[in-house]
Each structure stands twice: as structure tokens, then as C-alpha cells.
mmCIF file of C-alpha atoms in Angstrom:
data_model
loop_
_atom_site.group_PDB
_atom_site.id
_atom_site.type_symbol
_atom_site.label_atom_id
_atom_site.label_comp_id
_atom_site.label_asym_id
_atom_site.label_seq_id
_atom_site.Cartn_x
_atom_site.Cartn_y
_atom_site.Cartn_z
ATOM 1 C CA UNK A 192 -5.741 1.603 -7.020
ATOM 2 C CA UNK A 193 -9.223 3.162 -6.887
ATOM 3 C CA UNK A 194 -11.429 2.757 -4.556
ATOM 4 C CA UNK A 195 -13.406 -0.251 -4.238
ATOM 5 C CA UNK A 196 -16.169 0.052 -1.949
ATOM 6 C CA UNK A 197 -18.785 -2.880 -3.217
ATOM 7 C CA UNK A 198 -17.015 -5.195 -0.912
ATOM 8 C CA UNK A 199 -15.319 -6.779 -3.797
ATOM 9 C CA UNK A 200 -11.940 -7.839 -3.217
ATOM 10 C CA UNK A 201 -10.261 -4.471 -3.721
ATOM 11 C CA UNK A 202 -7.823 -3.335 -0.708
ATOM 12 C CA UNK A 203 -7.133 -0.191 1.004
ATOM 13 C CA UNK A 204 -3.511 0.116 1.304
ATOM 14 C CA UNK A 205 -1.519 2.243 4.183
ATOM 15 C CA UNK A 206 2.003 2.786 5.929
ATOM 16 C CA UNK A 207 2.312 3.681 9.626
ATOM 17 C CA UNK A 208 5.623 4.401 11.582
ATOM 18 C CA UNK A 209 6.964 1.139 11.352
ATOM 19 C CA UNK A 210 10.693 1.967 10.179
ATOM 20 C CA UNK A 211 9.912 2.513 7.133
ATOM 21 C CA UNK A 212 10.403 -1.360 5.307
ATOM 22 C CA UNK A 213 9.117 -2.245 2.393
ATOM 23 C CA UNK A 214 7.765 -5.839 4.031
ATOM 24 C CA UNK A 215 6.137 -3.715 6.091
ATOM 25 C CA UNK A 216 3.006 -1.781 3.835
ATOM 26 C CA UNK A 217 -0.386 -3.174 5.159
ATOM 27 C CA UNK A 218 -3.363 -3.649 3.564
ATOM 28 C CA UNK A 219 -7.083 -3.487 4.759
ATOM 29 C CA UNK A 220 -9.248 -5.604 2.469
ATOM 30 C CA UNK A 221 -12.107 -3.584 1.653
ATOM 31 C CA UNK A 222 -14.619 -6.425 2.640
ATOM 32 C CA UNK A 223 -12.740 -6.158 6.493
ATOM 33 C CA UNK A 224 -14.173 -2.880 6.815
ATOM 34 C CA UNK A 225 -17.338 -2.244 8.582
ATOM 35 C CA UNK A 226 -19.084 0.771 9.543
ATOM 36 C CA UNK A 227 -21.746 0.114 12.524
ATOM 37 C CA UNK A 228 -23.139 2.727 15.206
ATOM 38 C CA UNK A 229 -20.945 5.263 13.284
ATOM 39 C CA UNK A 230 -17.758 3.417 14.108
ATOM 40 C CA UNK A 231 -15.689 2.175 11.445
ATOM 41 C CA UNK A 232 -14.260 -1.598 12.468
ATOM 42 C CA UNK A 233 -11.637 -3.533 10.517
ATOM 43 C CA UNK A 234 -11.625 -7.354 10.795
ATOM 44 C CA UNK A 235 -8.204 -7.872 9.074
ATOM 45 C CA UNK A 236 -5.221 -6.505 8.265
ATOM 46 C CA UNK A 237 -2.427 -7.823 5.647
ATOM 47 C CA UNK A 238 1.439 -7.111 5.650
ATOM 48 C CA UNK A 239 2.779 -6.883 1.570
ATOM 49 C CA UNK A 240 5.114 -9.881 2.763
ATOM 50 C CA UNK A 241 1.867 -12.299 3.559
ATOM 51 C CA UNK A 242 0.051 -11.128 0.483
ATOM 52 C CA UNK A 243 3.308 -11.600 -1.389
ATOM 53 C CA UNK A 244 3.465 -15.007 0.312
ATOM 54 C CA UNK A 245 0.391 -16.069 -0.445
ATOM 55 C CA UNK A 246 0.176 -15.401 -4.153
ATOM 56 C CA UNK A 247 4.085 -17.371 -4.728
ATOM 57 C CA UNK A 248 5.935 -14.382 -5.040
ATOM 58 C CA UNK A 249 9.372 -14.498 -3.250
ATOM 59 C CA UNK A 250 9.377 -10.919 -1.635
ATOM 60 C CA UNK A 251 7.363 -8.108 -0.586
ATOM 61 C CA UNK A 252 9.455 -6.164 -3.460
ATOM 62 C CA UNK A 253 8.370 -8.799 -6.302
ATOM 63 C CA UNK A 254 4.446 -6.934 -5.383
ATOM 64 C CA UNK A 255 6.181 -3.441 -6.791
ATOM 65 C CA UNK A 256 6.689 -5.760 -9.867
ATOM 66 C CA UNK A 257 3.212 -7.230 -10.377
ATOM 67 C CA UNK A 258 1.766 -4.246 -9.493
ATOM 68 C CA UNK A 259 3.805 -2.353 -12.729
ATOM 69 C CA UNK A 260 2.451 -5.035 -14.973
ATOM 70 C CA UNK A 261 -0.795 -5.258 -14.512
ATOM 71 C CA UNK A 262 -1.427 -1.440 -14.710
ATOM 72 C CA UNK A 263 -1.356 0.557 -11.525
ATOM 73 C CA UNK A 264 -2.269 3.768 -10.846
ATOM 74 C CA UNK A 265 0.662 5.341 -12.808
ATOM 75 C CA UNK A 266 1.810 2.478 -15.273
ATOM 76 C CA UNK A 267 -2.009 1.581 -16.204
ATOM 77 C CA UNK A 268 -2.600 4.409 -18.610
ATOM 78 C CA UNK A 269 0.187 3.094 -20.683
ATOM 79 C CA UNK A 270 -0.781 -0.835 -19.888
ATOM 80 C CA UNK A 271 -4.400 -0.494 -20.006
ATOM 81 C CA UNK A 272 -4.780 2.390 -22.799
ATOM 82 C CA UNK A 273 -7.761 1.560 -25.103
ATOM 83 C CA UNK A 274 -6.036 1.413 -28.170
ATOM 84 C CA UNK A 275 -4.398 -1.483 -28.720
ATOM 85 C CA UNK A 276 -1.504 -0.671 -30.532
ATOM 86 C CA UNK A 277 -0.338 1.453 -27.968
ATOM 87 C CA UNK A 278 -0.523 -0.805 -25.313
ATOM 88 C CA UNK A 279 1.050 -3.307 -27.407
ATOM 89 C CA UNK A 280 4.112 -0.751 -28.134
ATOM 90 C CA UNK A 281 4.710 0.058 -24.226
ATOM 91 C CA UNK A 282 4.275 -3.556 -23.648
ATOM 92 C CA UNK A 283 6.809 -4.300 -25.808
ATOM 93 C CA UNK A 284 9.206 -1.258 -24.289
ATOM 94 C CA UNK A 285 9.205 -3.058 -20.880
ATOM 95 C CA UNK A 286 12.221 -5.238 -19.900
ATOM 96 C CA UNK A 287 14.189 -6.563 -17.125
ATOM 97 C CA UNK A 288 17.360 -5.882 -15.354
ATOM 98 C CA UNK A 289 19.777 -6.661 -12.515
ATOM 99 C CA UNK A 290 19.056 -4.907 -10.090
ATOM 100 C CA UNK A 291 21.762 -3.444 -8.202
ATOM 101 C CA UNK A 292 21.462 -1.886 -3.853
ATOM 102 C CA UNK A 293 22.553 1.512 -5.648
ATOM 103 C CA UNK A 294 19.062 1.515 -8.128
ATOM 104 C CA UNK A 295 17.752 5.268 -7.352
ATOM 105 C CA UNK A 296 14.554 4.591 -9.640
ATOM 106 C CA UNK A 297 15.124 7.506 -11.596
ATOM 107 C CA UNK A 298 16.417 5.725 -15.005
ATOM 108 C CA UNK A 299 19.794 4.893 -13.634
ATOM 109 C CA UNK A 300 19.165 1.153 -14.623
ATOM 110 C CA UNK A 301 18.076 2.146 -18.323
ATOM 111 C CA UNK A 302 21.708 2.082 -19.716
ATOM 112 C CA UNK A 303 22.428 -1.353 -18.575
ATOM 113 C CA UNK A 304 24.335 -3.774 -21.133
ATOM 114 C CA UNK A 305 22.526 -6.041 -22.721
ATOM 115 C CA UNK A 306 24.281 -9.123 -21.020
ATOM 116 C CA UNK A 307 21.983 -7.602 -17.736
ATOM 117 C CA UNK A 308 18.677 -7.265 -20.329
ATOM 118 C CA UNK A 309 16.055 -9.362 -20.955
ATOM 119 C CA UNK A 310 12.718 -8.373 -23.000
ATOM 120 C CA UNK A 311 9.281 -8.891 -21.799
ATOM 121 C CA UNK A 312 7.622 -11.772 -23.456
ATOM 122 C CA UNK A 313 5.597 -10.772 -25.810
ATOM 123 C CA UNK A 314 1.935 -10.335 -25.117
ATOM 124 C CA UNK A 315 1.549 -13.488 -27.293
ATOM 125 C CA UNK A 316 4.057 -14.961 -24.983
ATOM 126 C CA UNK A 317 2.854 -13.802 -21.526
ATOM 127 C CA UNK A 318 -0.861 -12.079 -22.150
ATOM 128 C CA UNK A 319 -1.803 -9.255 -19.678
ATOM 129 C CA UNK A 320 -4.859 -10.452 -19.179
ATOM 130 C CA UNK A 321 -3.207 -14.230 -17.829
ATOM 131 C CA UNK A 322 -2.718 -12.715 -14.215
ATOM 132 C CA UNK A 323 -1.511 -16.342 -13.026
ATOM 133 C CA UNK A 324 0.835 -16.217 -15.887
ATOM 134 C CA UNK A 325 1.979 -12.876 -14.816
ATOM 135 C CA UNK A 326 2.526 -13.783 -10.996
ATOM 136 C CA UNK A 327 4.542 -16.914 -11.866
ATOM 137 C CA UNK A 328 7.042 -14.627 -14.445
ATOM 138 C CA UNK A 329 7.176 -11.713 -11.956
ATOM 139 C CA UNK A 330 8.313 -14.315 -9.353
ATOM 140 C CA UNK A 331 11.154 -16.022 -11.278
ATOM 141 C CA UNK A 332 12.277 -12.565 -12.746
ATOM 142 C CA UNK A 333 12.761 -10.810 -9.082
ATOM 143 C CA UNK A 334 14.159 -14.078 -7.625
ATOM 144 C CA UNK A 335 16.887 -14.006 -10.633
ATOM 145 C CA UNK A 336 17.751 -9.853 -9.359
ATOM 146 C CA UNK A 337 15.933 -8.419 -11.794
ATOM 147 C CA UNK A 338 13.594 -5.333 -11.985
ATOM 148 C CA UNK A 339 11.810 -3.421 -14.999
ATOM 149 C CA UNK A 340 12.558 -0.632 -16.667
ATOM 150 C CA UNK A 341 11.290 0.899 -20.021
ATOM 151 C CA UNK A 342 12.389 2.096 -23.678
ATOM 152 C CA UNK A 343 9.500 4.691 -23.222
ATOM 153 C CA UNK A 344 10.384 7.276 -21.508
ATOM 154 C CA UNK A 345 6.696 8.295 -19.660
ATOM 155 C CA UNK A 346 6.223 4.545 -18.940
ATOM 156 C CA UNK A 347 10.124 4.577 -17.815
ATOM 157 C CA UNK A 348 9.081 7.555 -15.251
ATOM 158 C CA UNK A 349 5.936 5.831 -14.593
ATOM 159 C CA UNK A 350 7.611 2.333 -13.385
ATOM 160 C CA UNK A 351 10.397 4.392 -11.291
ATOM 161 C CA UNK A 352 7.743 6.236 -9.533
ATOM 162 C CA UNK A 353 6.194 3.379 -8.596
ATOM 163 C CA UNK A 354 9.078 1.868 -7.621
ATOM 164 C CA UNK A 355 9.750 4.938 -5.185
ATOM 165 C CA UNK A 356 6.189 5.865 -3.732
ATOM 166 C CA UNK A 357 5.723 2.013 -2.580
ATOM 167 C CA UNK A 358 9.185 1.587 -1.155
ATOM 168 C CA UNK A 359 8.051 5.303 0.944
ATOM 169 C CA UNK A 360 11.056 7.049 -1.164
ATOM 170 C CA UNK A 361 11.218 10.605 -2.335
ATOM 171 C CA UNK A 362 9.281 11.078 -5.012
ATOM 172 C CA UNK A 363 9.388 14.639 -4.683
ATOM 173 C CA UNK A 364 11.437 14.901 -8.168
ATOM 174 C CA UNK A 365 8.996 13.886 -10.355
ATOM 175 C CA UNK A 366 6.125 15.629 -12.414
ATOM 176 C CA UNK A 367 2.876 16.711 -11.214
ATOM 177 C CA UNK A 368 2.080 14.913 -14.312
ATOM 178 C CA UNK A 369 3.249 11.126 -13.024
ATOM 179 C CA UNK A 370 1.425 11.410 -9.680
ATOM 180 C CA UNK A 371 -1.881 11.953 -11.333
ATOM 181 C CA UNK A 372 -1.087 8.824 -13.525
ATOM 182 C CA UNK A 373 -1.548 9.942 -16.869
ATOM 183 C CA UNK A 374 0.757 9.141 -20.505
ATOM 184 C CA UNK A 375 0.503 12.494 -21.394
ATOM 185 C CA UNK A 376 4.410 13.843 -20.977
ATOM 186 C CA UNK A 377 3.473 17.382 -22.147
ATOM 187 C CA UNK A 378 -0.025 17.616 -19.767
ATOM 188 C CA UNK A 379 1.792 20.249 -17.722
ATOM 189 C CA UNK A 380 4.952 20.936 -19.513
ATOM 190 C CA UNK A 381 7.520 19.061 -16.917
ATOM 191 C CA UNK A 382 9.781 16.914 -17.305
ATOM 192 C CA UNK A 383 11.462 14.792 -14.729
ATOM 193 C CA UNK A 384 15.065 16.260 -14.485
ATOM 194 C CA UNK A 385 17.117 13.664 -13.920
ATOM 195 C CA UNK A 386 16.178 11.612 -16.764
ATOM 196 C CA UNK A 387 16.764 14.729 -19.290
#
């Protein structure tokens, strides 16, 4: 997310040579960071499995989830657009399926049957703003298999990147236009190939 440097909660987020697990993203809370005689000292670090932990979710993965739904970087311009009925339409497009070892992320899991659907609550149902609400779903929903997907086909791109850049996969095969997290498919006229 962006930068948070008032010391308020917000977390720096990084991946060394550590094999290359998803358990094993770190964190550096912003407030850990100190900068004294020109020397930058951190006071904490977090592995994506004790955050996970801590909040009740059942994985490291289920943070990918929570992360989708309550707007990151490249799924917030469609969650967290100002007008209302659009982020009320790309809500609604979001649902979950069963997710299967051979998921590549790149809209492989759109076509599943219905028997493997199920909708997102509605935003009556489950509001985005009700981020306990949203933690306690996320963590049934990945503990059942599941993952999310989209009817829309930028916020469909959007969730698969995401799912990709924080598992450290090859995102190399989508848009310029995903990376800088925007809605707008036709910003700079590509398309990501594999879903055409």
C-alpha cells in the first residue's frame, strides 16, 4: 500500500532470499522504524504467517484474500472508486472458488461450475467498511479451498495479479496498466493475453 510514514500503523512490506514461500513475506511496521545518527534501526519485524495468525486467519495465503477485499494497490481502484455504483457493481462481480494446486492466476479459475461458485455477500450482507466482518468471511472462505475471482474482467486481472506479485510469481504477462493499479483497461491499449 502507500507509504505511511506518520508512524501510524501502516507497514513496509519486503521479501529476501528465503526460498521463496509465501509464509515467508515480512513486514516492518512503520512505527519499528527509526532513523537516529543517520542510521536507520528497525525494532520489529513480522512474517505474513504471524500477522495472519494474529488477526484469525488460517494461512499466510488467506492475507492475499483480505488484502483483494479491502482494496489494495491494484483491486482498490475498483473497490474504493468514488462512485458508488461502481463499486457496488465490482463488488457484486467478486466470488469464490475452489481452488485447485494447478490455479495459474491468470483467469483459469473463472470458468468454474457453479457447484464450485459462491457470490460475495452483498455489501448489505458483508459491508466493506466492517473490516472485522471481512477478516472473519475471508477466514472461513480460504479454510473451505476457496479463492476469488471476478465477472469483471479489469478487476478479474486485478485480483490475479495480486494473487501472483504476493506469492513472488511471474507477473511479467500482465499490462503496464495493472501494475500501476488503475480500472482503466484501455489506459495504454494492452490487454493481458491470456485472458483474451
Amino acid at each position: 500500500g502507500p507509504a505511511n510514514d506518520d508512524g501510524g500503523g501502516g507497514a513496509a512490506g519486503y521479501a529476501g532470499d528465503y526460498g521463496g514461500g509465501l509464509g515467508e513475506a515480512r513486514y516492518i511496521p512503520f512505527d519499528h522504524l527509526h532513523l537516529s545518527s543517520n542510521r536507520l534501526h528497525v525494532t520489529a519485524i513480522l512474517q505474513r504467517s504471524e500477522v495472519a495468525s494474529a488477526i484469525g486467519l488460517p494461512s499466510p495465503q488467506a492475507m492475499i484474500e483480505l488484502s483483494i477485499l479491502l482494496g489494495n494497490d491494484y483491486t482498490g481502484p475498483f473497490l474504493r472508486c468514488e462512485n458508488w455504483n461502481e463499486r457496488n457493481e465490482h463488488w457484486e462481480s467478486l466470488y469464490w472458488v475452489v481452488s485447485s494446486s494447478e490455479d495459474t492466476y491468470d483467469g483459469v479459475s473463472h470458468g468454474a461450475s457453479a457447484a464450485d461458485q459462491e457470490r460475495l455477500p452483498s455489501q448489505h450482507e458483508l459491508n466493506w467498511s466492517d473490516i472485522p466482518g471481512i477478516v472473519d468471511h475471508v477466514a472461513e472462505k480460504v479454510g473451505e479451498g476457496m479463492r476469488l475471482t471476478s465477472d469483471v474482467e479489469g478487476l478479474r486481472m486485478a485480483v490475479d495479479f495480486s494473487y501472483l506479485l504476493y506469492s513472488f510469481g511471474d507477473v511479467s504477462g500482465f499490462s503496464s496498466t495493472i501494475a500501476l493499479g488503475t480500472n482503466n483497461l484501455e489506459e495504454d491499449g494492452e490487454q493481458h493475453e491470456e485472458n483474451e
